[in-house]
C-alpha positions as a printed NumPy array, in Angstrom:
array([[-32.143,  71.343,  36.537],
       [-36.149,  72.015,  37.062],
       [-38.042,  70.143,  34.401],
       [-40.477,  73.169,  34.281],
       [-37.643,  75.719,  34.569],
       [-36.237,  74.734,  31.253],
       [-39.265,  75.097,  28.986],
       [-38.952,  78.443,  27.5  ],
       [-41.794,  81.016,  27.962],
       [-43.215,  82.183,  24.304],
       [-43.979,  85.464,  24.597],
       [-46.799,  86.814,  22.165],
       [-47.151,  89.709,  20.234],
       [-48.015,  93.094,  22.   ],
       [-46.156,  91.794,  25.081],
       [-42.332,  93.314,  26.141],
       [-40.212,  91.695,  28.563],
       [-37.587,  93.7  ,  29.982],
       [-34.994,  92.975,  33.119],
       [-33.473,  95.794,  35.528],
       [-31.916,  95.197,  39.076],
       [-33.289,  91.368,  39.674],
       [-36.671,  92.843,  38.64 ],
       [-38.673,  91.313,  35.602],
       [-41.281,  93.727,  34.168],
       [-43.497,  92.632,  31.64 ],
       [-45.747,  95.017,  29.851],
       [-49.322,  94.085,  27.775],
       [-52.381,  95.037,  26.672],
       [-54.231,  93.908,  30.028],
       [-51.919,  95.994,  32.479],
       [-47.995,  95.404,  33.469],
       [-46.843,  93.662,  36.166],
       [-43.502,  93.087,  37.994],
       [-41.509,  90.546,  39.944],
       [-38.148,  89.839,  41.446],
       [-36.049,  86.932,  40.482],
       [-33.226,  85.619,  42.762],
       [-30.187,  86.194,  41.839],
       [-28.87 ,  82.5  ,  41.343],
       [-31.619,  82.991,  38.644],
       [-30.013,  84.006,  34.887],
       [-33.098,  85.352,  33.102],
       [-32.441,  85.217,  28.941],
       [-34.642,  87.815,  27.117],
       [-34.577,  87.006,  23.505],
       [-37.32 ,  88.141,  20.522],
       [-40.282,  86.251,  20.924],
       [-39.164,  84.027,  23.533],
       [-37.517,  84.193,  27.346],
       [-35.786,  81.367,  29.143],
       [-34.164,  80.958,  32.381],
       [-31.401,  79.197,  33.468],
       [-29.356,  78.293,  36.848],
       [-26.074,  80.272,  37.448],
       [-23.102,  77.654,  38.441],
       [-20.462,  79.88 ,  40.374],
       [-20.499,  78.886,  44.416],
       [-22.076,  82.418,  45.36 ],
       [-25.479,  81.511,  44.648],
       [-25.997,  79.357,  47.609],
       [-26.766,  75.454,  47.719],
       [-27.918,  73.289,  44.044],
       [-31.658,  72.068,  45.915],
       [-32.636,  75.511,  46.487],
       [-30.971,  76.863,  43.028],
       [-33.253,  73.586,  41.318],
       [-36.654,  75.204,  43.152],
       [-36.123,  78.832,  42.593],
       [-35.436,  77.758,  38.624],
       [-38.708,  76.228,  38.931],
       [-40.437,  79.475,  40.984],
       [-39.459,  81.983,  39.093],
       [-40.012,  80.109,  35.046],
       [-43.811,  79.497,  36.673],
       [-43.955,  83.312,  37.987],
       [-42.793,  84.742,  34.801],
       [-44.764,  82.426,  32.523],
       [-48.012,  83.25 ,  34.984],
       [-47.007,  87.042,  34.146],
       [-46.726,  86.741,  30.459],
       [-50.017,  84.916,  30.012],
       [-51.905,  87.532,  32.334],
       [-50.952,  90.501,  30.628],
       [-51.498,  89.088,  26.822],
       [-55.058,  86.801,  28.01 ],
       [-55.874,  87.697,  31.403],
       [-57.72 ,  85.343,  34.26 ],
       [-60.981,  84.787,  34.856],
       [-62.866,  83.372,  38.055],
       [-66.513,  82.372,  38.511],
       [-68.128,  82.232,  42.218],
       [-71.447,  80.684,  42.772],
       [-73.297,  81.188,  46.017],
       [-75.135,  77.719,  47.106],
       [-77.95 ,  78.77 ,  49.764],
       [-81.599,  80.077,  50.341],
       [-80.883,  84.098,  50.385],
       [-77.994,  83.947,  49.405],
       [-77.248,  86.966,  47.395],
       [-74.511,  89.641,  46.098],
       [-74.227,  92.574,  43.957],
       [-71.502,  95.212,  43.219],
       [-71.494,  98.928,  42.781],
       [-67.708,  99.573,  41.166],
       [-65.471,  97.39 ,  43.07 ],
       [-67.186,  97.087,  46.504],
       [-68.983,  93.714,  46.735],
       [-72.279,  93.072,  48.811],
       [-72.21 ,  90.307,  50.21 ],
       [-75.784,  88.766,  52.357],
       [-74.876,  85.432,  53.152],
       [-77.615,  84.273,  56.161],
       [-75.754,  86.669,  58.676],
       [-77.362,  89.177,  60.433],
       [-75.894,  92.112,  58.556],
       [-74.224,  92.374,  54.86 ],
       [-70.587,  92.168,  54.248],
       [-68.833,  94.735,  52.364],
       [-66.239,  93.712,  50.939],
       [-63.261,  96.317,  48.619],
       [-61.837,  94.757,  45.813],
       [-58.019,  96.22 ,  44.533],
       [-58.686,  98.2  ,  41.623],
       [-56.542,  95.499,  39.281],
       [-59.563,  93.033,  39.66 ],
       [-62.634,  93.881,  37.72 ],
       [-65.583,  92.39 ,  39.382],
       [-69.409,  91.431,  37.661],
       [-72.459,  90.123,  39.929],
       [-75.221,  87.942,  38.124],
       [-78.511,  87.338,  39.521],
       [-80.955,  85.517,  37.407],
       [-84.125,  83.796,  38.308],
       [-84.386,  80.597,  39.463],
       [-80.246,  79.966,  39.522],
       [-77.34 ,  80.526,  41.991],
       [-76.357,  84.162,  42.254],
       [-72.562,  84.257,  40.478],
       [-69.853,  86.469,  41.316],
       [-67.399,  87.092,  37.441],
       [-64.133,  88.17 ,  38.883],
       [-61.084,  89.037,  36.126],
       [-57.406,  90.114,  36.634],
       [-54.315,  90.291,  34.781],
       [-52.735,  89.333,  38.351],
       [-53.132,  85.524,  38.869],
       [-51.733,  85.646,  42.311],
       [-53.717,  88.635,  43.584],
       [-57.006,  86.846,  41.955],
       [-56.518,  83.909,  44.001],
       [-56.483,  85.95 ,  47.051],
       [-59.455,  87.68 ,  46.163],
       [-61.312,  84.757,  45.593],
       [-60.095,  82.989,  48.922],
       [-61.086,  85.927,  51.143],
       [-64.316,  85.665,  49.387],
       [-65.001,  81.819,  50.134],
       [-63.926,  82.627,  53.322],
       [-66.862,  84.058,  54.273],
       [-68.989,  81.504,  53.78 ],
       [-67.224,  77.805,  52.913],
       [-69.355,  75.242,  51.51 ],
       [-70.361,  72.864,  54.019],
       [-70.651,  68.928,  52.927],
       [-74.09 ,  68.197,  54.251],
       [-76.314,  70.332,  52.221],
       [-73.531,  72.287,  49.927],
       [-74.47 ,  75.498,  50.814],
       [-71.572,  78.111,  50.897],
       [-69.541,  79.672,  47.799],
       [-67.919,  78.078,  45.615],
       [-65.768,  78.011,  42.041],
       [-68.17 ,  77.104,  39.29 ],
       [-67.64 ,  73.142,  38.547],
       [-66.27 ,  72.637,  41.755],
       [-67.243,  68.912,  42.887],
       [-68.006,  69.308,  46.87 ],
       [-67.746,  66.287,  48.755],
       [-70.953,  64.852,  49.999],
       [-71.669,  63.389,  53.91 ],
       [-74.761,  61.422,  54.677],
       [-76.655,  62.79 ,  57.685],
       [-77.663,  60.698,  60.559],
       [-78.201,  57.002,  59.934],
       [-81.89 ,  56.461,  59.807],
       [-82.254,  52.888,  60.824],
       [-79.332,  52.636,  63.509],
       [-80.379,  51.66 ,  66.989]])
């Protein structure tokens, strides 16, 4: 069995679980989301709590892969359960000399030392805020109940502009550490 597959999930209050056709649906304050689950999968709804365990009968294909999806699918479910009930939260901080973005609703503008501005449409599940204060990196607030769909956000965003290791300019997560390269030796000859 998955170490992590047989924690069970707590689910908090405001929050409904429910199971139909392979399909988990979990409802909350934040939004609802949905996911499928295997089928080698058994998925235990119970009040207050959900757990999931491996089924044992030889239909469900080989015990490795059984062991991983039990794993998958507790971490995809617990992911939902916290997203709905907390939400997640993401902060981008452009690193550069004109470097600068603002939103109007959820279309991003991005000017990142290109010749033109990127526009960039965010899915109307992630809630996006721009900050632009004097003297300090422009930041980019991004929120979702979705933690997958965040993550992809954020990594088309960084795409754009990576942070390099000679200066550090580029975006990046707030408290990231980026690693640092020395230029050109001075004295070699």
């Amino acid at each position: 069995m998955s170490r992590i597959g047989k924690l069970p999930i707590t689910v908090p209050a405001g929050v409904t679980v429910s199971m139909k056709d392979d399909v988990v649906t979990v409802k909350g304050p934040k939004g609802e989301l949905s996911q499928y689950v295997n089928p080698a999968i058994h998925v235990n709804i119970e009040p207050g709590r959900v757990t999931l365990s491996e089924k044992e009968d030889a239909m469900t294909g080989d015990a490795k892969q059984r062991h991983a999806f039990h794993g998958l699918y507790r971490a995809l479910v617990h992911n939902m359960v916290v997203g709905v009930s907390e939400g997640y939260k993401k902060q981008m901080e452009l690193v550069g000399v004109g470097y600068r973005a603002s939103n109007q609703g959820n279309i991003i503008e991005l000017t990142l030392g290109y010749t033109h501005s990127i526009f960039i449409q965010l899915p109307p599940e992630v809630k996006v805020e721009t900050k632009s204060e004097r003297n300090k990196n422009p930041l980019i607030l991004l929120e979702s109940c979705d933690k997958q769909l965040l993550g992809q956000v954020c990594a088309k965003i960084r795409s754009f502009r990576k942070p390099e290791p000679y200066k550090g300019k580029g975006i990046k997560f707030v408290g990231e550490e980026i690693r640092r390269k020395s230029g050109k030796s001075a004295g070699a000859k």
